[in-house]
């Protein structure tokens, strides 16, 4: 069987997202694929964006937020979300220093404290992290994301779409403000705005208005991410599940929402399938149940490839094991 | 004498100019207020734009936040402001 072409680069670098319920084997599956693809000569980066990291445990090395070489062509890293969020706030603080005096007048410090706990900040931090990796994506042939359990991942993948709606609306309002300012400026001449002894020139043109510039820059960045993750030739989502009903329901839901956001979903990996030659009555029941679910999976996901990975006698860790499983998934 | 006349005319025209943009400045302030409010959504429990975008815009929002604050302070006399604008006294 040939290598599945949606797992290898076609147009620039290839991005793979491994999604699934907690504990089904996302990390093992993604690590396995990364090992196999790197052996084929693709320079591969595997990134864990799951706050509960265990990618390092699978490779049996300690990882941090810089790519670390595991083997030839294979690099791995674990992102520290908490550190990322802290870094944002620090960055913000620095940005704010120059208007600090003004802030003490209206006491906005509290506002930023609230903001750092605002709902969704984790998802946005994750999106930001993905964006940064994709911006430097040309260093790699393949980038594999090992994601947190489905719920959070789907929200993150929906974000570019939602963020663009917001940004476009804000740009619209901003344009109106600048229109008004220009109209006033035509009559009054250049306007100054004085607050707390500081004088600001009121910007009225798009290219001199820092708010507009920031809005347009942000839109550009988000569009960049969206264009990559909705491009069939660049991104594939791989769902990992077990042959049980609950993971099946969840994978179906994921399938639906990915379709809504036009993110290509190509492969289902059914992990931990019990294959046993001798008859053990208690395990037989379990095996029959798995077979039933497998039939359902085949019926539900007609347009998606399905790969079965058996349950092994020992926990698959270390490069050799990973390569064996990766071979099954990549198709070799 | 000539200086005095000049100053008078200048004052006359500038007040004339100011009056001519009064309404449009009111509209501008309203929009700036709305813009700042949108970014503050998470404070009052309405859906708010991407937090990262808000964080990036905040440092440039001096004027808008100032307008918003003043708007809130004037909230109790909104009819007064309207009346003032339409010369009803």
mmCIF file of C-alpha atoms in Angstrom:
data_model
loop_
_atom_site.group_PDB
_atom_site.id
_atom_site.type_symbol
_atom_site.label_atom_id
_atom_site.label_comp_id
_atom_site.label_asym_id
_atom_site.label_seq_id
_atom_site.Cartn_x
_atom_site.Cartn_y
_atom_site.Cartn_z
ATOM 1 C CA UNK A 1 0.000 0.000 0.000
ATOM 2 C CA UNK A 2 1.247 3.468 -0.846
ATOM 3 C CA UNK A 3 1.851 6.185 1.706
ATOM 4 C CA UNK A 4 -1.330 8.154 2.368
ATOM 5 C CA UNK A 5 -0.717 11.309 0.404
ATOM 6 C CA UNK A 6 -2.696 13.561 2.743
ATOM 7 C CA UNK A 7 -0.086 12.904 5.431
ATOM 8 C CA UNK A 8 2.897 14.097 3.392
ATOM 9 C CA UNK A 9 3.793 17.547 2.032
ATOM 10 C CA UNK A 10 2.217 18.645 -1.202
ATOM 11 C CA UNK A 11 2.140 22.439 -1.293
ATOM 12 C CA UNK A 12 4.676 23.784 1.207
ATOM 13 C CA UNK A 13 4.758 22.160 4.614
ATOM 14 C CA UNK A 14 2.118 19.693 5.766
ATOM 15 C CA UNK A 15 0.199 20.222 9.020
ATOM 16 C CA UNK A 16 -1.347 17.283 10.875
ATOM 17 C CA UNK A 17 -3.683 17.612 13.840
ATOM 18 C CA UNK A 18 -4.341 14.565 16.009
ATOM 19 C CA UNK A 19 -7.627 14.906 17.842
ATOM 20 C CA UNK A 20 -9.671 12.612 20.049
ATOM 21 C CA UNK A 21 -11.034 11.911 23.502
ATOM 22 C CA UNK A 22 -8.637 11.789 26.407
ATOM 23 C CA UNK A 23 -6.739 8.543 26.773
ATOM 24 C CA UNK A 24 -7.458 7.018 23.359
ATOM 25 C CA UNK A 25 -3.844 7.227 22.215
ATOM 26 C CA UNK A 26 -3.497 10.576 20.472
ATOM 27 C CA UNK A 27 -0.017 11.148 21.757
ATOM 28 C CA UNK A 28 1.193 7.649 20.920
ATOM 29 C CA UNK A 29 -0.454 7.820 17.500
ATOM 30 C CA UNK A 30 0.975 11.217 16.626
ATOM 31 C CA UNK A 31 4.424 10.280 17.925
ATOM 32 C CA UNK A 32 4.301 7.073 15.881
ATOM 33 C CA UNK A 33 3.427 8.977 12.722
ATOM 34 C CA UNK A 34 6.177 11.505 13.380
ATOM 35 C CA UNK A 35 8.773 8.748 13.715
ATOM 36 C CA UNK A 36 7.668 7.007 10.515
ATOM 37 C CA UNK A 37 7.516 10.198 8.459
ATOM 38 C CA UNK A 38 10.919 11.365 9.694
ATOM 39 C CA UNK A 39 12.379 7.987 8.721
ATOM 40 C CA UNK A 40 11.081 8.617 5.220
ATOM 41 C CA UNK A 41 13.265 11.700 5.081
ATOM 42 C CA UNK A 42 10.741 14.417 5.917
ATOM 43 C CA UNK A 43 11.990 16.954 8.427
ATOM 44 C CA UNK A 44 9.286 16.585 11.035
ATOM 45 C CA UNK A 45 8.330 18.650 14.069
ATOM 46 C CA UNK A 46 5.906 17.256 16.599
ATOM 47 C CA UNK A 47 4.377 19.744 19.032
ATOM 48 C CA UNK A 48 2.294 18.929 22.056
ATOM 49 C CA UNK A 49 -0.227 21.685 22.788
ATOM 50 C CA UNK A 50 -1.990 19.606 25.426
ATOM 51 C CA UNK A 51 -1.557 21.289 28.830
ATOM 52 C CA UNK A 52 -1.245 17.811 30.342
ATOM 53 C CA UNK A 53 1.889 16.856 28.461
ATOM 54 C CA UNK A 54 3.001 13.323 27.927
ATOM 55 C CA UNK A 55 4.758 13.499 24.588
ATOM 56 C CA UNK A 56 8.111 13.428 26.358
ATOM 57 C CA UNK A 57 7.049 10.274 28.179
ATOM 58 C CA UNK A 58 6.311 8.528 24.903
ATOM 59 C CA UNK A 59 9.736 9.397 23.496
ATOM 60 C CA UNK A 60 11.319 8.783 26.892
ATOM 61 C CA UNK A 61 13.069 12.184 26.854
ATOM 62 C CA UNK A 62 12.495 15.479 28.601
ATOM 63 C CA UNK A 63 11.023 18.143 26.317
ATOM 64 C CA UNK A 64 10.534 21.901 26.608
ATOM 65 C CA UNK A 65 9.192 24.737 24.456
ATOM 66 C CA UNK A 66 12.139 24.663 22.028
ATOM 67 C CA UNK A 67 12.313 21.995 19.306
ATOM 68 C CA UNK A 68 14.567 19.199 20.534
ATOM 69 C CA UNK A 69 16.113 16.669 18.189
ATOM 70 C CA UNK A 70 14.966 13.126 18.953
ATOM 71 C CA UNK A 71 16.352 11.326 15.936
ATOM 72 C CA UNK A 72 17.459 12.222 12.443
ATOM 73 C CA UNK A 73 14.865 14.577 10.911
ATOM 74 C CA UNK A 74 12.713 14.327 14.019
ATOM 75 C CA UNK A 75 12.183 17.194 16.467
ATOM 76 C CA UNK A 76 9.742 17.462 19.353
ATOM 77 C CA UNK A 77 8.540 20.175 21.697
ATOM 78 C CA UNK A 78 5.955 20.714 24.435
ATOM 79 C CA UNK A 79 4.280 24.101 24.755
ATOM 80 C CA UNK A 80 3.771 25.518 28.194
ATOM 81 C CA UNK A 81 0.418 27.298 28.049
ATOM 82 C CA UNK A 82 0.666 28.944 31.433
ATOM 83 C CA UNK A 83 4.027 30.390 30.502
ATOM 84 C CA UNK A 84 2.578 31.629 27.216
ATOM 85 C CA UNK A 85 -0.288 33.432 28.915
ATOM 86 C CA UNK A 86 2.133 35.008 31.373
ATOM 87 C CA UNK A 87 4.320 36.088 28.466
ATOM 88 C CA UNK A 88 1.330 37.843 26.876
ATOM 89 C CA UNK A 89 0.548 39.805 29.971
ATOM 90 C CA UNK A 90 4.174 40.785 30.336
ATOM 91 C CA UNK A 91 4.268 41.907 26.738
ATOM 92 C CA UNK A 92 1.148 43.946 27.383
ATOM 93 C CA UNK A 93 2.589 45.540 30.475
ATOM 94 C CA UNK A 94 5.598 46.707 28.492
ATOM 95 C CA UNK A 95 3.335 48.113 25.829
ATOM 96 C CA UNK A 96 1.441 50.011 28.450
ATOM 97 C CA UNK A 97 4.363 51.665 30.161
ATOM 98 C CA UNK A 98 4.291 54.680 27.908
ATOM 99 C CA UNK A 99 0.719 55.522 28.797
ATOM 100 C CA UNK A 100 1.095 54.490 32.386
ATOM 101 C CA UNK A 101 0.538 57.956 33.787
ATOM 102 C CA UNK A 102 -2.719 58.144 31.995
ATOM 103 C CA UNK A 103 -3.736 54.758 33.322
ATOM 104 C CA UNK A 104 -3.261 55.763 36.907
ATOM 105 C CA UNK A 105 -5.806 58.493 36.338
ATOM 106 C CA UNK A 106 -8.591 56.156 35.297
ATOM 107 C CA UNK A 107 -7.226 53.062 37.059
ATOM 108 C CA UNK A 108 -7.277 50.461 34.324
ATOM 109 C CA UNK A 109 -4.802 48.157 36.032
ATOM 110 C CA UNK A 110 -7.663 46.211 37.538
ATOM 111 C CA UNK A 111 -9.055 45.735 34.083
ATOM 112 C CA UNK A 112 -6.011 43.827 32.917
ATOM 113 C CA UNK A 113 -6.111 41.686 35.984
ATOM 114 C CA UNK A 114 -9.644 40.674 35.028
ATOM 115 C CA UNK A 115 -8.664 40.216 31.428
ATOM 116 C CA UNK A 116 -6.006 37.668 32.313
ATOM 117 C CA UNK A 117 -8.721 35.436 33.757
ATOM 118 C CA UNK A 118 -11.249 36.156 31.031
ATOM 119 C CA UNK A 119 -12.929 33.154 29.425
ATOM 120 C CA UNK A 120 -11.296 31.922 26.277
ATOM 121 C CA UNK A 121 -7.845 33.248 27.053
ATOM 122 C CA UNK A 122 -6.448 29.710 26.986
ATOM 123 C CA UNK A 123 -7.932 28.973 23.584
ATOM 124 C CA UNK A 124 -6.594 32.220 22.218
ATOM 125 C CA UNK A 125 -3.180 31.528 23.673
ATOM 126 C CA UNK A 126 -3.253 28.106 21.984
ATOM 127 C CA UNK A 127 -4.241 29.659 18.680
ATOM 128 C CA UNK A 128 -1.478 32.199 19.079
ATOM 129 C CA UNK A 129 1.024 29.406 19.714
ATOM 130 C CA UNK A 130 -0.145 27.498 16.636
ATOM 131 C CA UNK A 131 0.121 30.702 14.620
ATOM 132 C CA UNK A 132 3.690 31.295 15.704
ATOM 133 C CA UNK A 133 4.706 27.763 14.782
ATOM 134 C CA UNK A 134 2.992 28.016 11.397
ATOM 135 C CA UNK A 135 4.681 31.362 10.702
ATOM 136 C CA UNK A 136 8.026 29.628 11.029
ATOM 137 C CA UNK A 137 6.635 26.556 9.300
ATOM 138 C CA UNK A 138 8.941 26.688 6.306
ATOM 139 C CA UNK A 139 11.747 25.280 8.449
ATOM 140 C CA UNK A 140 9.892 21.956 8.398
ATOM 141 C CA UNK A 141 8.386 19.529 5.921
ATOM 142 C CA UNK A 142 5.762 18.265 8.316
ATOM 143 C CA UNK A 143 4.357 19.761 11.524
ATOM 144 C CA UNK A 144 2.332 17.464 13.761
ATOM 145 C CA UNK A 145 0.149 18.836 16.561
ATOM 146 C CA UNK A 146 -0.710 16.571 19.435
ATOM 147 C CA UNK A 147 -3.767 18.335 20.830
ATOM 148 C CA UNK A 148 -5.715 18.464 24.084
ATOM 149 C CA UNK A 149 -8.950 16.406 24.244
ATOM 150 C CA UNK A 150 -11.451 17.126 21.492
ATOM 151 C CA UNK A 151 -13.549 19.854 23.113
ATOM 152 C CA UNK A 152 -10.789 22.398 23.550
ATOM 153 C CA UNK A 153 -9.202 21.536 20.206
ATOM 154 C CA UNK A 154 -12.422 22.057 18.276
ATOM 155 C CA UNK A 155 -12.917 25.403 19.952
ATOM 156 C CA UNK A 156 -9.400 26.427 19.005
ATOM 157 C CA UNK A 157 -9.930 25.347 15.413
ATOM 158 C CA UNK A 158 -13.161 27.335 15.224
ATOM 159 C CA UNK A 159 -11.443 30.443 16.539
ATOM 160 C CA UNK A 160 -9.971 31.820 13.292
ATOM 161 C CA UNK A 161 -13.460 31.912 11.820
ATOM 162 C CA UNK A 162 -14.916 33.708 14.844
ATOM 163 C CA UNK A 163 -11.923 36.003 15.283
ATOM 164 C CA UNK A 164 -12.292 37.139 11.674
ATOM 165 C CA UNK A 165 -15.949 38.034 12.158
ATOM 166 C CA UNK A 166 -14.998 40.164 15.165
ATOM 167 C CA UNK A 167 -12.044 41.782 13.484
ATOM 168 C CA UNK A 168 -13.999 42.665 10.369
ATOM 169 C CA UNK A 169 -16.753 44.245 12.460
ATOM 170 C CA UNK A 170 -14.245 46.267 14.464
ATOM 171 C CA UNK A 171 -12.525 47.390 11.270
ATOM 172 C CA UNK A 172 -15.904 48.575 10.001
ATOM 173 C CA UNK A 173 -16.563 50.664 13.124
ATOM 174 C CA UNK A 174 -13.021 51.999 13.051
ATOM 175 C CA UNK A 175 -13.418 53.085 9.413
ATOM 176 C CA UNK A 176 -16.515 55.039 10.385
ATOM 177 C CA UNK A 177 -14.647 56.760 13.203
ATOM 178 C CA UNK A 178 -11.815 57.713 10.866
ATOM 179 C CA UNK A 179 -14.323 58.954 8.275
ATOM 180 C CA UNK A 180 -15.853 61.276 10.833
ATOM 181 C CA UNK A 181 -12.449 62.446 11.992
ATOM 182 C CA UNK A 182 -11.429 63.285 8.443
ATOM 183 C CA UNK A 183 -14.635 65.162 7.869
ATOM 184 C CA UNK A 184 -14.039 67.258 11.007
ATOM 185 C CA UNK A 185 -10.379 67.710 10.133
ATOM 186 C CA UNK A 186 -11.324 69.151 6.743
ATOM 187 C CA UNK A 187 -12.978 72.027 8.510
ATOM 188 C CA UNK A 188 -11.035 72.358 11.776
ATOM 189 C CA UNK A 189 -7.566 71.386 10.584
ATOM 190 C CA UNK A 190 -5.373 68.910 12.460
ATOM 191 C CA UNK A 191 -6.828 68.053 15.867
ATOM 192 C CA UNK A 192 -5.044 67.472 19.126
ATOM 193 C CA UNK A 193 -6.274 65.482 22.041
ATOM 194 C CA UNK A 194 -5.010 66.453 25.468
ATOM 195 C CA UNK A 195 -5.219 64.171 28.448
ATOM 196 C CA UNK A 196 -3.398 64.647 31.723
ATOM 197 C CA UNK A 197 -0.979 67.115 30.213
ATOM 198 C CA UNK A 198 -0.019 64.791 27.362
ATOM 199 C CA UNK A 199 -0.885 65.861 23.881
ATOM 200 C CA UNK A 200 -1.786 63.381 21.158
ATOM 201 C CA UNK A 201 -2.503 64.064 17.540
ATOM 202 C CA UNK A 202 -5.802 62.473 16.631
ATOM 203 C CA UNK A 203 -5.084 60.115 13.747
ATOM 204 C CA UNK A 204 -7.617 60.252 10.944
ATOM 205 C CA UNK A 205 -6.045 58.200 8.188
ATOM 206 C CA UNK A 206 -5.893 54.383 8.086
ATOM 207 C CA UNK A 207 -2.182 54.200 7.616
ATOM 208 C CA UNK A 208 -1.378 56.489 10.546
ATOM 209 C CA UNK A 209 -3.951 55.147 12.978
ATOM 210 C CA UNK A 210 -2.271 52.609 15.286
ATOM 211 C CA UNK A 211 -5.594 50.949 16.133
ATOM 212 C CA UNK A 212 -6.401 50.379 12.473
ATOM 213 C CA UNK A 213 -2.871 49.175 11.792
ATOM 214 C CA UNK A 214 -3.143 46.674 14.633
ATOM 215 C CA UNK A 215 -6.558 45.496 13.421
ATOM 216 C CA UNK A 216 -5.323 44.965 9.878
ATOM 217 C CA UNK A 217 -2.173 43.191 11.069
ATOM 218 C CA UNK A 218 -4.233 40.889 13.278
ATOM 219 C CA UNK A 219 -6.619 40.110 10.450
ATOM 220 C CA UNK A 220 -3.691 39.263 8.207
ATOM 221 C CA UNK A 221 -2.256 36.857 10.774
ATOM 222 C CA UNK A 222 -5.561 35.110 11.404
ATOM 223 C CA UNK A 223 -6.270 34.794 7.703
ATOM 224 C CA UNK A 224 -2.854 33.207 7.307
ATOM 225 C CA UNK A 225 -3.730 30.526 9.883
ATOM 226 C CA UNK A 226 -7.196 29.998 8.475
ATOM 227 C CA UNK A 227 -5.896 29.646 4.932
ATOM 228 C CA UNK A 228 -3.490 26.935 6.027
ATOM 229 C CA UNK A 229 -5.861 24.910 8.194
ATOM 230 C CA UNK A 230 -8.633 24.935 5.605
ATOM 231 C CA UNK A 231 -6.369 23.945 2.718
ATOM 232 C CA UNK A 232 -6.662 20.248 1.746
ATOM 233 C CA UNK A 233 -3.177 20.290 0.297
ATOM 234 C CA UNK A 234 -1.648 21.528 3.536
ATOM 235 C CA UNK A 235 -3.664 20.297 6.505
ATOM 236 C CA UNK A 236 -5.153 16.994 7.594
ATOM 237 C CA UNK A 237 -6.969 16.149 10.779
ATOM 238 C CA UNK A 238 -6.528 12.644 12.121
ATOM 239 C CA UNK A 239 -9.034 11.453 14.704
ATOM 240 C CA UNK A 240 -7.887 8.795 17.130
ATOM 241 C CA UNK A 241 -10.533 6.718 18.882
ATOM 242 C CA UNK A 242 -11.186 3.375 20.522
ATOM 243 C CA UNK A 243 -13.750 0.896 19.297
ATOM 244 C CA UNK A 244 -16.310 2.031 21.842
ATOM 245 C CA UNK A 245 -19.509 3.997 21.513
ATOM 246 C CA UNK A 246 -18.556 7.133 23.465
ATOM 247 C CA UNK A 247 -15.425 7.893 21.416
ATOM 248 C CA UNK A 248 -17.478 7.189 18.306
ATOM 249 C CA UNK A 249 -20.103 9.772 19.241
ATOM 250 C CA UNK A 250 -17.417 12.293 19.990
ATOM 251 C CA UNK A 251 -15.592 11.646 16.724
ATOM 252 C CA UNK A 252 -18.852 12.073 14.834
ATOM 253 C CA UNK A 253 -19.434 15.424 16.468
ATOM 254 C CA UNK A 254 -15.883 16.476 15.702
ATOM 255 C CA UNK A 255 -16.431 15.431 12.088
ATOM 256 C CA UNK A 256 -19.516 17.649 11.890
ATOM 257 C CA UNK A 257 -17.874 20.746 13.342
ATOM 258 C CA UNK A 258 -14.729 20.356 11.270
ATOM 259 C CA UNK A 259 -16.901 20.186 8.189
ATOM 260 C CA UNK A 260 -18.622 23.394 9.246
ATOM 261 C CA UNK A 261 -15.299 25.210 9.453
ATOM 262 C CA UNK A 262 -14.034 23.561 6.239
ATOM 263 C CA UNK A 263 -11.090 21.886 7.938
ATOM 264 C CA UNK A 264 -10.070 18.723 6.059
ATOM 265 C CA UNK A 265 -10.693 15.548 8.037
ATOM 266 C CA UNK A 266 -9.085 12.551 6.397
ATOM 267 C CA UNK A 267 -8.335 9.670 8.692
ATOM 268 C CA UNK A 268 -9.772 7.790 11.652
ATOM 269 C CA UNK A 269 -7.371 5.656 13.651
ATOM 270 C CA UNK A 270 -9.152 3.028 15.714
ATOM 271 C CA UNK A 271 -6.748 2.153 18.467
ATOM 272 C CA UNK A 272 -6.459 -0.702 20.935
ATOM 273 C CA UNK A 273 -8.393 -3.338 19.029
ATOM 274 C CA UNK A 274 -8.198 -6.693 20.783
ATOM 275 C CA UNK A 275 -7.036 -9.473 18.496
ATOM 276 C CA UNK A 276 -6.799 -12.853 20.155
ATOM 277 C CA UNK A 277 -6.591 -16.280 18.603
ATOM 278 C CA UNK A 278 -7.535 -18.410 21.586
ATOM 279 C CA UNK A 279 -11.072 -18.268 22.908
ATOM 280 C CA UNK A 280 -11.439 -16.517 26.242
ATOM 281 C CA UNK A 281 -15.162 -16.108 26.941
ATOM 282 C CA UNK A 282 -14.905 -12.888 28.924
ATOM 283 C CA UNK A 283 -12.661 -11.225 26.385
ATOM 284 C CA UNK A 284 -14.749 -12.626 23.548
ATOM 285 C CA UNK A 285 -17.699 -10.467 24.654
ATOM 286 C CA UNK A 286 -15.491 -7.462 24.545
ATOM 287 C CA UNK A 287 -14.136 -8.369 21.115
ATOM 288 C CA UNK A 288 -17.648 -8.797 19.738
ATOM 289 C CA UNK A 289 -18.607 -5.397 21.100
ATOM 290 C CA UNK A 290 -15.578 -3.873 19.406
ATOM 291 C CA UNK A 291 -16.487 -5.542 16.104
ATOM 292 C CA UNK A 292 -19.966 -4.093 16.323
ATOM 293 C CA UNK A 293 -18.602 -0.598 16.870
ATOM 294 C CA UNK A 294 -16.124 -1.093 14.036
ATOM 295 C CA UNK A 295 -18.973 -1.873 11.647
ATOM 296 C CA UNK A 296 -20.684 1.313 12.802
ATOM 297 C CA UNK A 297 -17.491 3.300 12.264
ATOM 298 C CA UNK A 298 -17.225 2.014 8.703
ATOM 299 C CA UNK A 299 -20.808 3.030 8.067
ATOM 300 C CA UNK A 300 -20.491 6.492 9.591
ATOM 301 C CA UNK A 301 -17.220 7.507 7.998
ATOM 302 C CA UNK A 302 -17.585 6.508 4.387
ATOM 303 C CA UNK A 303 -15.593 9.435 3.013
ATOM 304 C CA UNK A 304 -12.759 8.999 5.510
ATOM 305 C CA UNK A 305 -9.957 6.418 5.651
ATOM 306 C CA UNK A 306 -10.028 4.079 8.626
ATOM 307 C CA UNK A 307 -6.960 2.408 10.125
ATOM 308 C CA UNK A 308 -7.075 -0.266 12.798
ATOM 309 C CA UNK A 309 -4.298 -0.495 15.351
ATOM 310 C CA UNK A 310 -4.320 -3.615 17.526
ATOM 311 C CA UNK A 311 -3.836 -3.652 21.264
ATOM 312 C CA UNK A 312 -0.284 -4.786 21.958
ATOM 313 C CA UNK A 313 0.901 -6.991 24.763
ATOM 314 C CA UNK A 314 3.048 -4.189 26.108
ATOM 315 C CA UNK A 315 2.626 -0.439 26.172
ATOM 316 C CA UNK A 316 4.134 0.927 22.945
ATOM 317 C CA UNK A 317 6.937 3.246 23.976
ATOM 318 C CA UNK A 318 10.327 3.992 22.453
ATOM 319 C CA UNK A 319 11.243 4.567 18.826
ATOM 320 C CA UNK A 320 10.984 0.967 17.543
ATOM 321 C CA UNK A 321 7.470 0.430 18.774
ATOM 322 C CA UNK A 322 6.444 3.826 17.505
ATOM 323 C CA UNK A 323 7.785 3.118 14.060
ATOM 324 C CA UNK A 324 5.815 -0.114 13.897
ATOM 325 C CA UNK A 325 2.530 1.620 14.734
ATOM 326 C CA UNK A 326 3.405 4.622 12.562
ATOM 327 C CA UNK A 327 3.848 2.279 9.610
ATOM 328 C CA UNK A 328 0.280 1.054 10.075
ATOM 329 C CA UNK A 329 -1.122 4.583 10.185
ATOM 330 C CA UNK A 330 0.977 6.173 7.440
ATOM 331 C CA UNK A 331 0.350 3.198 5.163
ATOM 332 C CA UNK A 332 3.524 1.474 4.147
ATOM 333 C CA UNK B 1 -7.028 98.462 15.877
ATOM 334 C CA UNK B 2 -6.412 96.355 12.814
ATOM 335 C CA UNK B 3 -4.986 93.604 15.080
ATOM 336 C CA UNK B 4 -8.088 93.748 17.205
ATOM 337 C CA UNK B 5 -10.307 93.398 14.216
ATOM 338 C CA UNK B 6 -8.250 90.481 12.970
ATOM 339 C CA UNK B 7 -8.491 88.714 16.319
ATOM 340 C CA UNK B 8 -12.214 89.365 16.424
ATOM 341 C CA UNK B 9 -12.760 87.925 12.960
ATOM 342 C CA UNK B 10 -10.585 84.936 13.786
ATOM 343 C CA UNK B 11 -12.567 84.253 16.919
ATOM 344 C CA UNK B 12 -15.802 84.769 15.051
ATOM 345 C CA UNK B 13 -14.899 82.319 12.318
ATOM 346 C CA UNK B 14 -13.427 79.710 14.635
ATOM 347 C CA UNK B 15 -16.570 79.618 16.740
ATOM 348 C CA UNK B 16 -18.505 79.383 13.507
ATOM 349 C CA UNK B 17 -16.307 76.482 12.453
ATOM 350 C CA UNK B 18 -16.697 74.758 15.771
ATOM 351 C CA UNK B 19 -20.438 75.000 15.582
ATOM 352 C CA UNK B 20 -20.452 73.563 12.104
ATOM 353 C CA UNK B 21 -18.837 70.318 13.232
ATOM 354 C CA UNK B 22 -20.682 69.985 16.525
ATOM 355 C CA UNK B 23 -23.039 67.247 15.365
ATOM 356 C CA UNK B 24 -20.452 65.280 13.528
ATOM 357 C CA UNK B 25 -18.158 65.444 16.574
ATOM 358 C CA UNK B 26 -20.997 64.100 18.658
ATOM 359 C CA UNK B 27 -21.323 61.205 16.227
ATOM 360 C CA UNK B 28 -17.599 60.641 16.354
ATOM 361 C CA UNK B 29 -17.644 60.450 20.148
ATOM 362 C CA UNK B 30 -20.563 58.059 20.060
ATOM 363 C CA UNK B 31 -18.678 55.751 17.712
ATOM 364 C CA UNK B 32 -15.515 55.966 19.802
ATOM 365 C CA UNK B 33 -17.572 55.122 22.849
ATOM 366 C CA UNK B 34 -19.078 52.097 21.100
ATOM 367 C CA UNK B 35 -15.658 50.970 19.930
ATOM 368 C CA UNK B 36 -14.228 51.104 23.450
ATOM 369 C CA UNK B 37 -17.319 49.412 24.877
ATOM 370 C CA UNK B 38 -16.989 46.557 22.402
ATOM 371 C CA UNK B 39 -13.478 45.887 23.631
ATOM 372 C CA UNK B 40 -14.621 46.047 27.239
ATOM 373 C CA UNK B 41 -17.328 43.463 26.661
ATOM 374 C CA UNK B 42 -15.823 40.900 28.983
ATOM 375 C CA UNK B 43 -16.329 43.369 31.823
ATOM 376 C CA UNK B 44 -20.070 43.633 31.489
ATOM 377 C CA UNK B 45 -20.656 40.078 30.374
ATOM 378 C CA UNK B 46 -21.371 40.572 26.705
ATOM 379 C CA UNK B 47 -19.396 38.530 24.162
ATOM 380 C CA UNK B 48 -16.058 40.173 23.609
ATOM 381 C CA UNK B 49 -13.622 40.132 20.696
ATOM 382 C CA UNK B 50 -10.534 37.881 20.766
ATOM 383 C CA UNK B 51 -8.671 38.613 23.992
ATOM 384 C CA UNK B 52 -5.356 38.719 22.163
ATOM 385 C CA UNK B 53 -6.704 41.395 19.840
ATOM 386 C CA UNK B 54 -8.048 43.386 22.782
ATOM 387 C CA UNK B 55 -4.663 43.180 24.476
ATOM 388 C CA UNK B 56 -2.989 44.430 21.351
ATOM 389 C CA UNK B 57 -5.397 47.335 20.868
ATOM 390 C CA UNK B 58 -5.488 48.573 24.450
ATOM 391 C CA UNK B 59 -2.231 50.554 24.355
ATOM 392 C CA UNK B 60 -3.599 52.669 21.486
ATOM 393 C CA UNK B 61 -6.987 53.318 23.001
ATOM 394 C CA UNK B 62 -6.226 56.369 25.143
ATOM 395 C CA UNK B 63 -8.683 58.651 23.415
ATOM 396 C CA UNK B 64 -11.505 56.110 23.114
ATOM 397 C CA UNK B 65 -11.342 55.069 26.753
ATOM 398 C CA UNK B 66 -11.255 58.702 27.816
ATOM 399 C CA UNK B 67 -14.369 59.397 25.739
ATOM 400 C CA UNK B 68 -16.067 56.325 27.169
ATOM 401 C CA UNK B 69 -15.310 57.363 30.736
ATOM 402 C CA UNK B 70 -16.661 60.840 30.158
ATOM 403 C CA UNK B 71 -19.715 59.420 28.443
ATOM 404 C CA UNK B 72 -20.438 57.293 31.479
ATOM 405 C CA UNK B 73 -20.046 60.309 33.765
ATOM 406 C CA UNK B 74 -22.500 62.317 31.642
ATOM 407 C CA UNK B 75 -24.946 59.461 31.449
ATOM 408 C CA UNK B 76 -27.243 60.929 34.101
ATOM 409 C CA UNK B 77 -27.833 64.023 32.019
ATOM 410 C CA UNK B 78 -28.088 62.674 28.520
ATOM 411 C CA UNK B 79 -31.160 64.813 27.737
ATOM 412 C CA UNK B 80 -29.267 67.848 28.915
ATOM 413 C CA UNK B 81 -26.527 67.128 26.435
ATOM 414 C CA UNK B 82 -29.042 66.641 23.648
ATOM 415 C CA UNK B 83 -30.856 69.830 24.554
ATOM 416 C CA UNK B 84 -27.564 71.721 24.598
ATOM 417 C CA UNK B 85 -26.755 70.481 21.173
ATOM 418 C CA UNK B 86 -30.076 71.560 19.743
ATOM 419 C CA UNK B 87 -29.931 74.939 21.483
ATOM 420 C CA UNK B 88 -32.887 74.272 23.738
ATOM 421 C CA UNK B 89 -32.143 76.083 26.964
#
